[in-house]
mmCIF file of C-alpha atoms in Angstrom:
data_model
loop_
_atom_site.group_PDB
_atom_site.id
_atom_site.type_symbol
_atom_site.label_atom_id
_atom_site.label_comp_id
_atom_site.label_asym_id
_atom_site.label_seq_id
_atom_site.Cartn_x
_atom_site.Cartn_y
_atom_site.Cartn_z
ATOM 1 C CA GLY A 1 5.155 58.293 -9.685
ATOM 2 C CA GLN A 2 5.219 62.001 -10.434
ATOM 3 C CA GLN A 3 4.657 64.027 -7.264
ATOM 4 C CA LEU A 4 5.077 67.531 -8.689
ATOM 5 C CA ASN A 5 2.612 69.228 -11.030
ATOM 6 C CA GLN A 6 4.176 72.082 -12.973
ATOM 7 C CA SER A 7 2.159 74.522 -15.061
ATOM 8 C CA PRO A 8 1.859 75.769 -17.629
ATOM 9 C CA GLN A 9 3.557 73.211 -19.894
ATOM 10 C CA SER A 10 4.449 75.947 -22.374
ATOM 11 C CA MET A 11 4.169 79.692 -22.761
ATOM 12 C CA PHE A 12 4.493 81.962 -25.771
ATOM 13 C CA ILE A 13 4.966 85.603 -24.825
ATOM 14 C CA GLN A 14 6.149 88.898 -26.249
ATOM 15 C CA GLU A 15 9.406 90.454 -25.172
ATOM 16 C CA GLY A 16 8.832 92.734 -22.207
ATOM 17 C CA GLU A 17 5.953 90.757 -20.751
ATOM 18 C CA ASP A 18 5.995 89.211 -17.294
ATOM 19 C CA VAL A 19 5.816 85.444 -16.846
ATOM 20 C CA SER A 20 4.549 83.289 -14.018
ATOM 21 C CA MET A 21 4.795 79.541 -13.555
ATOM 22 C CA ASN A 22 4.142 77.311 -10.589
ATOM 23 C CA CYS A 23 4.488 73.890 -9.082
ATOM 24 C CA THR A 24 2.086 72.158 -6.752
ATOM 25 C CA SER A 25 2.073 68.905 -4.881
ATOM 26 C CA SER A 26 0.015 66.957 -2.394
ATOM 27 C CA SER A 27 3.235 66.305 -0.452
ATOM 28 C CA ILE A 28 5.288 68.558 1.793
ATOM 29 C CA PHE A 29 8.659 69.825 0.583
ATOM 30 C CA ASN A 30 11.641 70.965 2.635
ATOM 31 C CA THR A 31 13.275 72.944 -0.179
ATOM 32 C CA TRP A 32 12.286 74.249 -3.591
ATOM 33 C CA LEU A 33 14.750 74.822 -6.405
ATOM 34 C CA TRP A 34 14.133 76.448 -9.767
ATOM 35 C CA TYR A 35 16.314 75.561 -12.754
ATOM 36 C CA LYS A 36 16.621 76.713 -16.364
ATOM 37 C CA GLN A 37 17.778 74.368 -19.089
ATOM 38 C CA ASP A 38 18.982 75.567 -22.477
ATOM 39 C CA PRO A 39 19.143 73.152 -25.440
ATOM 40 C CA GLY A 40 22.136 70.832 -25.179
ATOM 41 C CA GLU A 41 22.969 71.954 -21.655
ATOM 42 C CA GLY A 42 22.422 70.742 -18.138
ATOM 43 C CA PRO A 43 19.961 72.552 -15.856
ATOM 44 C CA VAL A 44 21.309 75.703 -14.216
ATOM 45 C CA LEU A 45 20.175 76.607 -10.718
ATOM 46 C CA LEU A 46 18.335 79.945 -10.629
ATOM 47 C CA ILE A 47 16.875 80.231 -7.146
ATOM 48 C CA ALA A 48 16.809 78.066 -4.016
ATOM 49 C CA LEU A 49 14.127 78.389 -1.318
ATOM 50 C CA TYR A 50 14.453 76.943 2.168
ATOM 51 C CA LYS A 51 11.467 77.861 4.318
ATOM 52 C CA ALA A 52 7.736 78.341 4.031
ATOM 53 C CA GLY A 53 6.740 81.827 2.936
ATOM 54 C CA GLU A 54 10.242 82.719 1.760
ATOM 55 C CA LEU A 55 10.328 85.157 -1.157
ATOM 56 C CA THR A 56 13.650 85.388 -3.001
ATOM 57 C CA SER A 57 14.761 87.413 -6.005
ATOM 58 C CA ASN A 58 17.602 86.982 -8.450
ATOM 59 C CA GLY A 59 17.622 89.896 -10.864
ATOM 60 C CA ARG A 60 14.367 89.789 -12.825
ATOM 61 C CA LEU A 61 13.434 86.456 -11.264
ATOM 62 C CA THR A 62 11.351 86.113 -8.111
ATOM 63 C CA ALA A 63 10.328 82.848 -6.483
ATOM 64 C CA GLN A 64 8.318 81.992 -3.413
ATOM 65 C CA PHE A 65 8.091 78.954 -1.165
ATOM 66 C CA GLY A 66 4.391 78.379 -0.501
ATOM 67 C CA ILE A 67 3.156 78.746 3.056
ATOM 68 C CA THR A 68 1.734 75.218 3.048
ATOM 69 C CA ARG A 69 5.129 73.868 1.833
ATOM 70 C CA LYS A 70 3.307 72.149 -1.030
ATOM 71 C CA ASP A 71 3.802 74.719 -3.768
ATOM 72 C CA SER A 72 6.129 77.306 -5.262
ATOM 73 C CA PHE A 73 5.998 79.868 -8.039
ATOM 74 C CA LEU A 74 8.544 81.580 -10.247
ATOM 75 C CA ASN A 75 7.992 84.978 -11.827
ATOM 76 C CA ILE A 76 10.099 86.514 -14.564
ATOM 77 C CA SER A 77 9.627 90.230 -15.126
ATOM 78 C CA ALA A 78 10.243 92.142 -18.354
ATOM 79 C CA SER A 79 11.162 89.054 -20.356
ATOM 80 C CA ILE A 80 13.945 89.164 -22.934
ATOM 81 C CA PRO A 81 14.767 86.747 -25.780
ATOM 82 C CA SER A 82 17.512 85.000 -23.796
ATOM 83 C CA ASP A 83 14.897 83.899 -21.246
ATOM 84 C CA VAL A 84 13.872 81.234 -23.777
ATOM 85 C CA GLY A 85 14.349 77.736 -22.408
ATOM 86 C CA ILE A 86 12.794 75.101 -20.200
ATOM 87 C CA TYR A 87 12.210 75.977 -16.562
ATOM 88 C CA PHE A 88 12.011 73.176 -14.004
ATOM 89 C CA CYS A 89 10.890 73.286 -10.440
ATOM 90 C CA ALA A 90 12.429 70.707 -8.145
ATOM 91 C CA GLY A 91 12.230 69.975 -4.486
ATOM 92 C CA HIS A 92 13.292 67.797 -1.621
ATOM 93 C CA LEU A 93 10.330 65.935 -0.205
ATOM 94 C CA GLU A 94 10.035 65.916 3.562
ATOM 95 C CA THR A 95 10.633 62.157 3.446
ATOM 96 C CA SER A 96 13.254 61.818 0.694
ATOM 97 C CA GLY A 97 16.517 63.147 2.130
ATOM 98 C CA SER A 98 18.822 64.437 -0.602
ATOM 99 C CA ARG A 99 16.811 62.933 -3.441
ATOM 100 C CA LEU A 100 15.428 65.654 -5.717
ATOM 101 C CA THR A 101 11.989 65.429 -7.363
ATOM 102 C CA PHE A 102 11.502 67.363 -10.609
ATOM 103 C CA GLY A 103 8.449 68.943 -12.165
ATOM 104 C CA GLU A 104 7.651 68.325 -15.826
ATOM 105 C CA GLY A 105 9.006 71.667 -16.977
ATOM 106 C CA THR A 106 7.658 74.844 -18.584
ATOM 107 C CA GLN A 107 8.854 75.619 -22.115
ATOM 108 C CA LEU A 108 9.126 79.389 -22.484
ATOM 109 C CA THR A 109 9.222 81.083 -25.875
ATOM 110 C CA VAL A 110 9.813 84.840 -26.064
ATOM 111 C CA ASN A 111 9.006 86.606 -29.307
ATOM 112 C CA PRO A 112 11.137 89.691 -29.938
ATOM 113 C CA SER B 1 28.651 75.973 -6.641
ATOM 114 C CA ALA B 2 30.802 73.386 -8.413
ATOM 115 C CA VAL B 3 32.291 72.954 -11.866
ATOM 116 C CA ILE B 4 31.247 69.630 -13.344
ATOM 117 C CA SER B 5 32.403 68.057 -16.584
ATOM 118 C CA GLN B 6 31.137 64.968 -18.361
ATOM 119 C CA LYS B 7 32.647 62.768 -21.037
ATOM 120 C CA PRO B 8 31.627 62.078 -23.694
ATOM 121 C CA SER B 9 29.326 64.980 -24.462
ATOM 122 C CA ARG B 10 27.465 62.831 -26.952
ATOM 123 C CA ASP B 11 27.700 59.425 -28.590
ATOM 124 C CA ILE B 12 25.909 57.246 -31.076
ATOM 125 C CA CYS B 13 26.019 53.565 -30.196
ATOM 126 C CA GLN B 14 24.828 50.274 -31.582
ATOM 127 C CA ARG B 15 22.274 48.236 -29.689
ATOM 128 C CA GLY B 16 23.720 45.559 -27.466
ATOM 129 C CA THR B 17 26.866 47.540 -26.671
ATOM 130 C CA SER B 18 27.724 49.414 -23.475
ATOM 131 C CA LEU B 19 28.837 52.996 -22.867
ATOM 132 C CA THR B 20 30.602 54.386 -19.823
ATOM 133 C CA ILE B 21 30.010 58.045 -18.984
ATOM 134 C CA GLN B 22 32.454 59.927 -16.782
ATOM 135 C CA CYS B 23 31.690 62.756 -14.373
ATOM 136 C CA GLN B 24 34.454 64.906 -12.880
ATOM 137 C CA VAL B 25 33.973 67.605 -10.227
ATOM 138 C CA ASP B 26 36.429 70.358 -9.371
ATOM 139 C CA SER B 27 36.085 69.817 -5.616
ATOM 140 C CA GLN B 28 35.449 66.968 -3.216
ATOM 141 C CA VAL B 29 31.753 66.287 -2.670
ATOM 142 C CA THR B 30 29.978 63.626 -0.690
ATOM 143 C CA MET B 31 26.726 63.576 -2.627
ATOM 144 C CA MET B 32 26.786 62.761 -6.334
ATOM 145 C CA PHE B 33 23.821 61.684 -8.427
ATOM 146 C CA TRP B 34 23.011 60.322 -11.878
ATOM 147 C CA TYR B 35 19.862 61.327 -13.770
ATOM 148 C CA ARG B 36 18.246 60.360 -17.042
ATOM 149 C CA GLN B 37 16.326 62.810 -19.209
ATOM 150 C CA GLN B 38 14.408 61.122 -21.999
ATOM 151 C CA PRO B 39 13.612 63.187 -25.098
ATOM 152 C CA GLY B 40 11.226 66.013 -24.266
ATOM 153 C CA GLN B 41 10.883 64.834 -20.688
ATOM 154 C CA SER B 42 11.903 65.914 -17.224
ATOM 155 C CA LEU B 43 14.768 64.528 -15.173
ATOM 156 C CA THR B 44 14.506 61.184 -13.404
ATOM 157 C CA LEU B 45 16.945 60.131 -10.708
ATOM 158 C CA ILE B 46 18.725 56.890 -11.541
ATOM 159 C CA ALA B 47 20.884 56.489 -8.445
ATOM 160 C CA THR B 48 22.957 58.131 -5.764
ATOM 161 C CA ALA B 49 26.651 57.384 -6.255
ATOM 162 C CA ASN B 50 28.184 56.599 -2.869
ATOM 163 C CA GLN B 51 31.922 56.824 -2.369
ATOM 164 C CA GLY B 52 33.353 53.548 -1.124
ATOM 165 C CA SER B 53 30.117 51.605 -1.304
ATOM 166 C CA GLU B 54 27.500 50.434 -3.752
ATOM 167 C CA ALA B 55 25.262 53.020 -5.375
ATOM 168 C CA THR B 56 21.685 53.454 -4.151
ATOM 169 C CA TYR B 57 19.286 52.862 -7.038
ATOM 170 C CA GLU B 58 15.814 54.294 -7.491
ATOM 171 C CA SER B 59 12.801 52.183 -8.300
ATOM 172 C CA GLY B 60 12.964 50.989 -11.886
ATOM 173 C CA PHE B 61 16.745 51.135 -12.169
ATOM 174 C CA VAL B 62 19.067 48.195 -11.455
ATOM 175 C CA ILE B 63 22.780 47.772 -11.029
ATOM 176 C CA ASP B 64 23.112 45.243 -13.842
ATOM 177 C CA LYS B 65 21.782 47.763 -16.356
ATOM 178 C CA PHE B 66 23.363 50.906 -14.884
ATOM 179 C CA PRO B 67 26.532 49.975 -12.958
ATOM 180 C CA ILE B 68 28.059 52.973 -11.182
ATOM 181 C CA SER B 69 31.533 53.497 -9.812
ATOM 182 C CA ARG B 70 32.585 56.154 -7.298
ATOM 183 C CA PRO B 71 36.283 55.613 -6.595
ATOM 184 C CA ASN B 72 36.819 58.983 -4.896
ATOM 185 C CA LEU B 73 35.063 62.205 -3.924
ATOM 186 C CA THR B 74 35.608 63.980 -7.261
ATOM 187 C CA PHE B 75 34.790 61.301 -9.845
ATOM 188 C CA SER B 76 32.081 58.864 -10.832
ATOM 189 C CA THR B 77 31.139 56.759 -13.836
ATOM 190 C CA LEU B 78 27.798 55.485 -15.079
ATOM 191 C CA THR B 79 27.680 52.609 -17.539
ATOM 192 C CA VAL B 80 24.651 52.009 -19.709
ATOM 193 C CA SER B 81 24.800 48.285 -20.435
ATOM 194 C CA ASN B 82 23.400 46.193 -23.261
ATOM 195 C CA MET B 83 21.854 49.265 -24.820
ATOM 196 C CA SER B 84 18.609 49.409 -26.749
ATOM 197 C CA PRO B 85 17.018 52.364 -28.580
ATOM 198 C CA GLU B 86 14.886 53.004 -25.482
ATOM 199 C CA ASP B 87 18.092 54.012 -23.683
ATOM 200 C CA SER B 88 18.476 57.028 -25.978
ATOM 201 C CA SER B 89 18.464 59.921 -23.508
ATOM 202 C CA ILE B 90 20.535 62.632 -21.943
ATOM 203 C CA TYR B 91 22.422 61.336 -18.909
ATOM 204 C CA LEU B 92 23.347 63.949 -16.317
ATOM 205 C CA CYS B 93 25.426 63.852 -13.198
ATOM 206 C CA SER B 94 24.851 66.282 -10.381
ATOM 207 C CA VAL B 95 26.486 67.114 -7.081
ATOM 208 C CA GLU B 96 25.352 68.610 -3.822
ATOM 209 C CA PRO B 97 28.404 70.452 -2.429
ATOM 210 C CA ASP B 98 29.009 69.626 1.194
ATOM 211 C CA HIS B 99 28.190 73.117 2.468
ATOM 212 C CA SER B 100 25.446 74.019 0.004
ATOM 213 C CA TYR B 101 22.349 73.033 2.004
ATOM 214 C CA ASN B 102 20.477 70.917 -0.526
ATOM 215 C CA GLU B 103 21.468 72.816 -3.672
ATOM 216 C CA GLN B 104 22.289 70.498 -6.576
ATOM 217 C CA PHE B 105 24.419 71.505 -9.531
ATOM 218 C CA PHE B 106 24.401 69.678 -12.829
ATOM 219 C CA GLY B 107 26.950 68.722 -15.407
ATOM 220 C CA PRO B 108 26.394 69.497 -19.097
ATOM 221 C CA GLY B 109 24.987 66.043 -19.808
ATOM 222 C CA THR B 110 25.834 63.223 -22.194
ATOM 223 C CA ARG B 111 23.482 62.869 -25.141
ATOM 224 C CA LEU B 112 23.220 59.187 -26.060
ATOM 225 C CA THR B 113 21.612 57.854 -29.211
ATOM 226 C CA VAL B 114 21.226 54.104 -29.607
ATOM 227 C CA LEU B 115 20.587 52.771 -33.086
#
């Protein structure tokens, strides 16, 4: 069954606002990955996190690997219209090897 | 990263038929995966495509329904057999490059509609 809870399910924001989304689990993860998926495309990797407490940025995006290894968040600062899309968290469970578990996704809408 | 292509990009099929989806990578990779994304849903792992041996299927997916080939380290196929409308989904392949430390990169997907 689903082992990752991603929230919020959807967000409607104004251009220029900051955005935050997160994923939580009752299980321990070895890595956290954040993806963005545009309509008709495959997911694109945004940020990868490898150890507890790690904070990594990629332009306006910042993500953190939770200290308990059971959660992660993604922040987007100063949103722009091209940030529209579905954002997925994903991770490798401590017990699952290379198999990736995905969150349910956050649909982001940015109003210009 | 890796450059991944899939064929076809989309197809409309009749129930009871089968469709084979191809995935081509621009470099040799050990780990290759197939996912299904049902409409409005997240991604679900179907199987790990192993080169030179049978694929490893996840719970709920079986070889008879989703046979997979992996003849070499740059190519794999997924067949969706005896299709029904419930098989209408996006099918995605992904790879974990050998030196990427658990990063997976996805192809553009194949959008399948079964009538």
